[in-house]
Amino acid sequence: MPYEPDSRPAIDCAELGRTAETLVDGELLEREQAEAEAHLACCESCRRTVEALRRTRAAVRQRLREALGPASPHGRAPAALRSRIHLALAHERRPWWRRALSPLPLAAAAACAAGALLVLYTHADGDPLADEAVARHSRDLPLEVTTASVGPESVAGWFKGKVDFATRPPVFRKGDVRLVGGRISHIKDRPAAYMRYQLPHGQLGLFIVEDPERRLGGGGRPLQLGPATVRMMNSHGYNVAVWRDDRIVYSLVSDLDEPALERLVEAALTVPHP
Amino acid sequence: MIDLRRHSDRTRAEFEGLLEGQLDALYAAAMRLTRNARDAEDLVQDAVLRAYRFFDRFERGTHFRAWIFRILTNTFINRYRRSVKERTLVDGPERESVTEQLVSRDAADQAGDPERHFFGRLVSDDVVRAVDALPIDFRMVVILADLQEFSYKEIADILDIPVGTVMSRLFRGRRLLEKSLLDYAAETGHVPTREDGSIDLQSFRSRKSR
């Protein structure tokens, strides 16, 4: 007998063998656990067995983590999947009455009423600038500079020397907007300064890009907000406001609804840049 | 109307917040269930959208991770119905699991340290191959237990099977997996084999300790 006769454990070696794996998994009931421990306390052979099993379990789990966990490509959701899910959720979220009142039919109705050209308003959906900005924003790549690391005042300055234009983001006065950070991005193959903002419920992504040839930002529905003409576009469930300040084009991607985005942009553009 | 809208934004933000911490794990599980990246992405997206639609039924404060894994495996089972052959393979007599636990005890007795050493030398592709070769019911349970580290009870809830079935599938799945891993390790020369092709852990151990 591998255990001392006077200790009278409640279970024998065969019994322990049957529960060893459950023991190693930490899944025995309290009573079973106590019985197993009593047996192990006086059985060297079973102790070795359980230890070996424990090492094997730990080794296999470690290999599984290395091969299939977040450190391997098998265990990391691809960026494209994240972006697809984000877009799908944005669509899913929209209640029926919003879909019925989507910008396109509204714009079309307004256009007919005003006798304007319908074709102008079909740009409201599917503008290439808005599409690209939304795709890049929703990909949610890691930020290269964060407010947490350099302070909110220094984020715009971080872009100096990295992009060929002065980065002067608007100051958002309304809607509890908090700058999170920024990164270098691209819009239409041009380097863009990208800044991400946190809202109480949702996010904003601002792209600033230089466009001296004035090729960008012609689509959407024009609105006069403060001193600027802002074009409102919709892409994949996001509303995008695009405006220009001389050579610089600003594209603001948001999950706000259109009136809220208009108010936010209007408040930002009617104050001078810092 | 504005209130409705606000509620909906808040719900989405909350859902996305909870989802963020689980997306990699869901994808990792989906990859091993479907065994290819395209199906895995589709499966995760389907499951996430289903979860979002049923998010009002999720009880706040309970385990979101187990809840969404349950939806993932359900979606998988519904979409990729398993063959009859695989079913019979799994639901063998219960006593088999007991025998296998005893056998495993022998193997563990012998293996110990060497096992840790040569498992450590396996390349990730071998691990992926060994996991993917498991019959689907074993694979699901092993992934949930040894990669995602769910408890027996959680796995029982996720897969809607009794705890006893979780245990027998897990133990048998582990034996199959360990055997494949040993075979791969032997193939790549990390473990010595005897003339009859079986693995000679004893000589491996003595060689290590020299």
PDB file of N, CA and C in Angstrom, chain B residues 120-175:
ATOM      1  N   GLY B 120       7.195  22.435 -25.122  1.00  0.00           N
ATOM      2  CA  GLY B 120       7.708  23.790 -25.320  1.00  0.00           C
ATOM      3  C   GLY B 120       8.393  23.964 -26.660  1.00  0.00           C
ATOM      4  N   ARG B 121       8.813  22.861 -27.273  1.00  0.00           N
ATOM      5  CA  ARG B 121       9.533  22.987 -28.547  1.00  0.00           C
ATOM      6  C   ARG B 121       8.624  22.832 -29.762  1.00  0.00           C
ATOM      7  N   LEU B 122       7.366  22.472 -29.531  1.00  0.00           N
ATOM      8  CA  LEU B 122       6.450  22.338 -30.657  1.00  0.00           C
ATOM      9  C   LEU B 122       6.267  23.688 -31.335  1.00  0.00           C
ATOM     10  N   VAL B 123       6.184  23.692 -32.651  1.00  0.00           N
ATOM     11  CA  VAL B 123       5.873  24.949 -33.325  1.00  0.00           C
ATOM     12  C   VAL B 123       4.367  25.162 -33.293  1.00  0.00           C
ATOM     13  N   SER B 124       3.975  26.426 -33.390  1.00  0.00           N
ATOM     14  CA  SER B 124       2.556  26.760 -33.268  1.00  0.00           C
ATOM     15  C   SER B 124       1.708  26.043 -34.309  1.00  0.00           C
ATOM     16  N   ASP B 125       2.254  25.859 -35.513  1.00  0.00           N
ATOM     17  CA  ASP B 125       1.492  25.169 -36.557  1.00  0.00           C
ATOM     18  C   ASP B 125       1.095  23.771 -36.125  1.00  0.00           C
ATOM     19  N   ASP B 126       1.981  23.095 -35.394  1.00  0.00           N
ATOM     20  CA  ASP B 126       1.661  21.753 -34.910  1.00  0.00           C
ATOM     21  C   ASP B 126       0.510  21.803 -33.915  1.00  0.00           C
ATOM     22  N   VAL B 127       0.544  22.800 -33.057  1.00  0.00           N
ATOM     23  CA  VAL B 127      -0.526  22.931 -32.056  1.00  0.00           C
ATOM     24  C   VAL B 127      -1.854  23.170 -32.762  1.00  0.00           C
ATOM     25  N   VAL B 128      -1.851  24.072 -33.746  1.00  0.00           N
ATOM     26  CA  VAL B 128      -3.065  24.354 -34.507  1.00  0.00           C
ATOM     27  C   VAL B 128      -3.558  23.081 -35.187  1.00  0.00           C
ATOM     28  N   ARG B 129      -2.626  22.347 -35.803  1.00  0.00           N
ATOM     29  CA  ARG B 129      -2.986  21.116 -36.503  1.00  0.00           C
ATOM     30  C   ARG B 129      -3.595  20.098 -35.535  1.00  0.00           C
ATOM     31  N   ALA B 130      -2.979  19.963 -34.377  1.00  0.00           N
ATOM     32  CA  ALA B 130      -3.452  18.977 -33.404  1.00  0.00           C
ATOM     33  C   ALA B 130      -4.852  19.342 -32.897  1.00  0.00           C
ATOM     34  N   VAL B 131      -5.080  20.614 -32.624  1.00  0.00           N
ATOM     35  CA  VAL B 131      -6.407  21.042 -32.146  1.00  0.00           C
ATOM     36  C   VAL B 131      -7.438  20.823 -33.246  1.00  0.00           C
ATOM     37  N   ASP B 132      -7.086  21.230 -34.466  1.00  0.00           N
ATOM     38  CA  ASP B 132      -8.045  21.135 -35.566  1.00  0.00           C
ATOM     39  C   ASP B 132      -8.400  19.690 -35.910  1.00  0.00           C
ATOM     40  N   ALA B 133      -7.511  18.756 -35.549  1.00  0.00           N
ATOM     41  CA  ALA B 133      -7.767  17.354 -35.868  1.00  0.00           C
ATOM     42  C   ALA B 133      -8.757  16.720 -34.886  1.00  0.00           C
ATOM     43  N   LEU B 134      -9.041  17.388 -33.778  1.00  0.00           N
ATOM     44  CA  LEU B 134      -9.989  16.830 -32.803  1.00  0.00           C
ATOM     45  C   LEU B 134     -11.398  16.830 -33.389  1.00  0.00           C
ATOM     46  N   PRO B 135     -12.180  15.782 -33.124  1.00  0.00           N
ATOM     47  CA  PRO B 135     -13.597  15.826 -33.513  1.00  0.00           C
ATOM     48  C   PRO B 135     -14.261  17.051 -32.879  1.00  0.00           C
ATOM     49  N   ILE B 136     -15.229  17.597 -33.590  1.00  0.00           N
ATOM     50  CA  ILE B 136     -15.742  18.922 -33.250  1.00  0.00           C
ATOM     51  C   ILE B 136     -16.242  19.031 -31.804  1.00  0.00           C
ATOM     52  N   ASP B 137     -16.929  18.010 -31.287  1.00  0.00           N
ATOM     53  CA  ASP B 137     -17.471  18.121 -29.925  1.00  0.00           C
ATOM     54  C   ASP B 137     -16.351  18.177 -28.881  1.00  0.00           C
ATOM     55  N   PHE B 138     -15.306  17.414 -29.104  1.00  0.00           N
ATOM     56  CA  PHE B 138     -14.150  17.462 -28.202  1.00  0.00           C
ATOM     57  C   PHE B 138     -13.440  18.809 -28.340  1.00  0.00           C
ATOM     58  N   ARG B 139     -13.322  19.236 -29.608  1.00  0.00           N
ATOM     59  CA  ARG B 139     -12.601  20.481 -29.876  1.00  0.00           C
ATOM     60  C   ARG B 139     -13.257  21.653 -29.153  1.00  0.00           C
ATOM     61  N   MET B 140     -14.593  21.714 -29.229  1.00  0.00           N
ATOM     62  CA  MET B 140     -15.305  22.819 -28.584  1.00  0.00           C
ATOM     63  C   MET B 140     -15.008  22.854 -27.085  1.00  0.00           C
ATOM     64  N   VAL B 141     -15.101  21.680 -26.456  1.00  0.00           N
ATOM     65  CA  VAL B 141     -14.930  21.629 -25.004  1.00  0.00           C
ATOM     66  C   VAL B 141     -13.482  21.945 -24.612  1.00  0.00           C
ATOM     67  N   VAL B 142     -12.525  21.399 -25.358  1.00  0.00           N
ATOM     68  CA  VAL B 142     -11.111  21.656 -25.035  1.00  0.00           C
ATOM     69  C   VAL B 142     -10.781  23.135 -25.194  1.00  0.00           C
ATOM     70  N   ILE B 143     -11.265  23.745 -26.273  1.00  0.00           N
ATOM     71  CA  ILE B 143     -11.028  25.177 -26.501  1.00  0.00           C
ATOM     72  C   ILE B 143     -11.629  26.008 -25.360  1.00  0.00           C
ATOM     73  N   LEU B 144     -12.864  25.672 -24.989  1.00  0.00           N
ATOM     74  CA  LEU B 144     -13.526  26.449 -23.942  1.00  0.00           C
ATOM     75  C   LEU B 144     -12.817  26.274 -22.594  1.00  0.00           C
ATOM     76  N   ALA B 145     -12.327  25.062 -22.322  1.00  0.00           N
ATOM     77  CA  ALA B 145     -11.711  24.801 -21.018  1.00  0.00           C
ATOM     78  C   ALA B 145     -10.260  25.252 -20.978  1.00  0.00           C
ATOM     79  N   ASP B 146      -9.469  24.863 -21.970  1.00  0.00           N
ATOM     80  CA  ASP B 146      -8.021  25.039 -21.853  1.00  0.00           C
ATOM     81  C   ASP B 146      -7.479  26.269 -22.569  1.00  0.00           C
ATOM     82  N   LEU B 147      -8.255  26.867 -23.465  1.00  0.00           N
ATOM     83  CA  LEU B 147      -7.825  28.141 -24.048  1.00  0.00           C
ATOM     84  C   LEU B 147      -8.595  29.297 -23.402  1.00  0.00           C
ATOM     85  N   GLN B 148      -9.912  29.172 -23.331  1.00  0.00           N
ATOM     86  CA  GLN B 148     -10.720  30.259 -22.771  1.00  0.00           C
ATOM     87  C   GLN B 148     -10.872  30.152 -21.252  1.00  0.00           C
ATOM     88  N   GLU B 149     -10.496  29.024 -20.700  1.00  0.00           N
ATOM     89  CA  GLU B 149     -10.495  28.802 -19.252  1.00  0.00           C
ATOM     90  C   GLU B 149     -11.855  29.033 -18.582  1.00  0.00           C
ATOM     91  N   PHE B 150     -12.891  28.499 -19.213  1.00  0.00           N
ATOM     92  CA  PHE B 150     -14.205  28.452 -18.584  1.00  0.00           C
ATOM     93  C   PHE B 150     -14.260  27.259 -17.630  1.00  0.00           C
ATOM     94  N   SER B 151     -15.137  27.359 -16.620  1.00  0.00           N
ATOM     95  CA  SER B 151     -15.313  26.246 -15.689  1.00  0.00           C
ATOM     96  C   SER B 151     -16.227  25.185 -16.313  1.00  0.00           C
ATOM     97  N   TYR B 152     -16.245  23.989 -15.718  1.00  0.00           N
ATOM     98  CA  TYR B 152     -17.130  22.920 -16.207  1.00  0.00           C
ATOM     99  C   TYR B 152     -18.579  23.423 -16.311  1.00  0.00           C
ATOM    100  N   LYS B 153     -18.994  24.100 -15.246  1.00  0.00           N
ATOM    101  CA  LYS B 153     -20.386  24.561 -15.177  1.00  0.00           C
ATOM    102  C   LYS B 153     -20.666  25.580 -16.286  1.00  0.00           C
ATOM    103  N   GLU B 154     -19.729  26.490 -16.498  1.00  0.00           N
ATOM    104  CA  GLU B 154     -19.924  27.484 -17.554  1.00  0.00           C
ATOM    105  C   GLU B 154     -19.992  26.815 -18.926  1.00  0.00           C
ATOM    106  N   ILE B 155     -19.132  25.829 -19.134  1.00  0.00           N
ATOM    107  CA  ILE B 155     -19.135  25.127 -20.423  1.00  0.00           C
ATOM    108  C   ILE B 155     -20.462  24.374 -20.597  1.00  0.00           C
ATOM    109  N   ALA B 156     -20.942  23.764 -19.516  1.00  0.00           N
ATOM    110  CA  ALA B 156     -22.229  23.069 -19.565  1.00  0.00           C
ATOM    111  C   ALA B 156     -23.337  24.039 -19.993  1.00  0.00           C
ATOM    112  N   ASP B 157     -23.310  25.258 -19.429  1.00  0.00           N
ATOM    113  CA  ASP B 157     -24.315  26.263 -19.795  1.00  0.00           C
ATOM    114  C   ASP B 157     -24.143  26.732 -21.235  1.00  0.00           C
ATOM    115  N   ILE B 158     -22.888  26.952 -21.619  1.00  0.00           N
ATOM    116  CA  ILE B 158     -22.623  27.460 -22.967  1.00  0.00           C
ATOM    117  C   ILE B 158     -23.099  26.461 -24.020  1.00  0.00           C
ATOM    118  N   LEU B 159     -22.802  25.187 -23.803  1.00  0.00           N
ATOM    119  CA  LEU B 159     -23.120  24.172 -24.814  1.00  0.00           C
ATOM    120  C   LEU B 159     -24.442  23.464 -24.544  1.00  0.00           C
ATOM    121  N   ASP B 160     -25.069  23.804 -23.401  1.00  0.00           N
ATOM    122  CA  ASP B 160     -26.346  23.213 -23.054  1.00  0.00           C
ATOM    123  C   ASP B 160     -26.251  21.684 -22.966  1.00  0.00           C
ATOM    124  N   ILE B 161     -25.244  21.210 -22.264  1.00  0.00           N
ATOM    125  CA  ILE B 161     -25.061  19.773 -22.031  1.00  0.00           C
ATOM    126  C   ILE B 161     -24.782  19.574 -20.542  1.00  0.00           C
ATOM    127  N   PRO B 162     -24.992  18.351 -20.011  1.00  0.00           N
ATOM    128  CA  PRO B 162     -24.745  18.126 -18.579  1.00  0.00           C
ATOM    129  C   PRO B 162     -23.250  18.242 -18.239  1.00  0.00           C
ATOM    130  N   VAL B 163     -22.962  18.589 -16.994  1.00  0.00           N
ATOM    131  CA  VAL B 163     -21.578  18.729 -16.550  1.00  0.00           C
ATOM    132  C   VAL B 163     -20.794  17.427 -16.762  1.00  0.00           C
ATOM    133  N   GLY B 164     -21.462  16.292 -16.510  1.00  0.00           N
ATOM    134  CA  GLY B 164     -20.798  14.998 -16.710  1.00  0.00           C
ATOM    135  C   GLY B 164     -20.330  14.810 -18.152  1.00  0.00           C
ATOM    136  N   THR B 165     -21.144  15.264 -19.088  1.00  0.00           N
ATOM    137  CA  THR B 165     -20.771  15.174 -20.501  1.00  0.00           C
ATOM    138  C   THR B 165     -19.600  16.101 -20.806  1.00  0.00           C
ATOM    139  N   VAL B 166     -19.608  17.291 -20.197  1.00  0.00           N
ATOM    140  CA  VAL B 166     -18.474  18.212 -20.359  1.00  0.00           C
ATOM    141  C   VAL B 166     -17.197  17.501 -19.934  1.00  0.00           C
ATOM    142  N   MET B 167     -17.256  16.868 -18.761  1.00  0.00           N
ATOM    143  CA  MET B 167     -16.056  16.228 -18.227  1.00  0.00           C
ATOM    144  C   MET B 167     -15.574  15.095 -19.129  1.00  0.00           C
ATOM    145  N   SER B 168     -16.486  14.224 -19.556  1.00  0.00           N
ATOM    146  CA  SER B 168     -16.016  13.090 -20.354  1.00  0.00           C
ATOM    147  C   SER B 168     -15.467  13.567 -21.700  1.00  0.00           C
ATOM    148  N   ARG B 169     -16.127  14.578 -22.300  1.00  0.00           N
ATOM    149  CA  ARG B 169     -15.610  15.097 -23.570  1.00  0.00           C
ATOM    150  C   ARG B 169     -14.261  15.791 -23.368  1.00  0.00           C
ATOM    151  N   LEU B 170     -14.155  16.514 -22.274  1.00  0.00           N
ATOM    152  CA  LEU B 170     -12.911  17.240 -22.012  1.00  0.00           C
ATOM    153  C   LEU B 170     -11.752  16.270 -21.807  1.00  0.00           C
ATOM    154  N   PHE B 171     -11.973  15.243 -20.982  1.00  0.00           N
ATOM    155  CA  PHE B 171     -10.881  14.325 -20.674  1.00  0.00           C
ATOM    156  C   PHE B 171     -10.461  13.549 -21.921  1.00  0.00           C
ATOM    157  N   ARG B 172     -11.465  13.085 -22.677  1.00  0.00           N
ATOM    158  CA  ARG B 172     -11.120  12.343 -23.899  1.00  0.00           C
ATOM    159  C   ARG B 172     -10.474  13.267 -24.923  1.00  0.00           C
ATOM    160  N   GLY B 173     -10.993  14.471 -25.020  1.00  0.00           N
ATOM    161  CA  GLY B 173     -10.407  15.442 -25.958  1.00  0.00           C
ATOM    162  C   GLY B 173      -8.960  15.745 -25.610  1.00  0.00           C
ATOM    163  N   ARG B 174      -8.695  15.900 -24.317  1.00  0.00           N
ATOM    164  CA  ARG B 174      -7.326  16.195 -23.891  1.00  0.00           C
ATOM    165  C   ARG B 174      -6.390  15.033 -24.224  1.00  0.00           C
ATOM    166  N   ARG B 175      -6.878  13.775 -24.001  1.00  0.00           N
ATOM    167  CA  ARG B 175      -6.020  12.628 -24.286  1.00  0.00           C
ATOM    168  C   ARG B 175      -5.659  12.619 -25.772  1.00  0.00           C
TER     169      ARG B 175
END
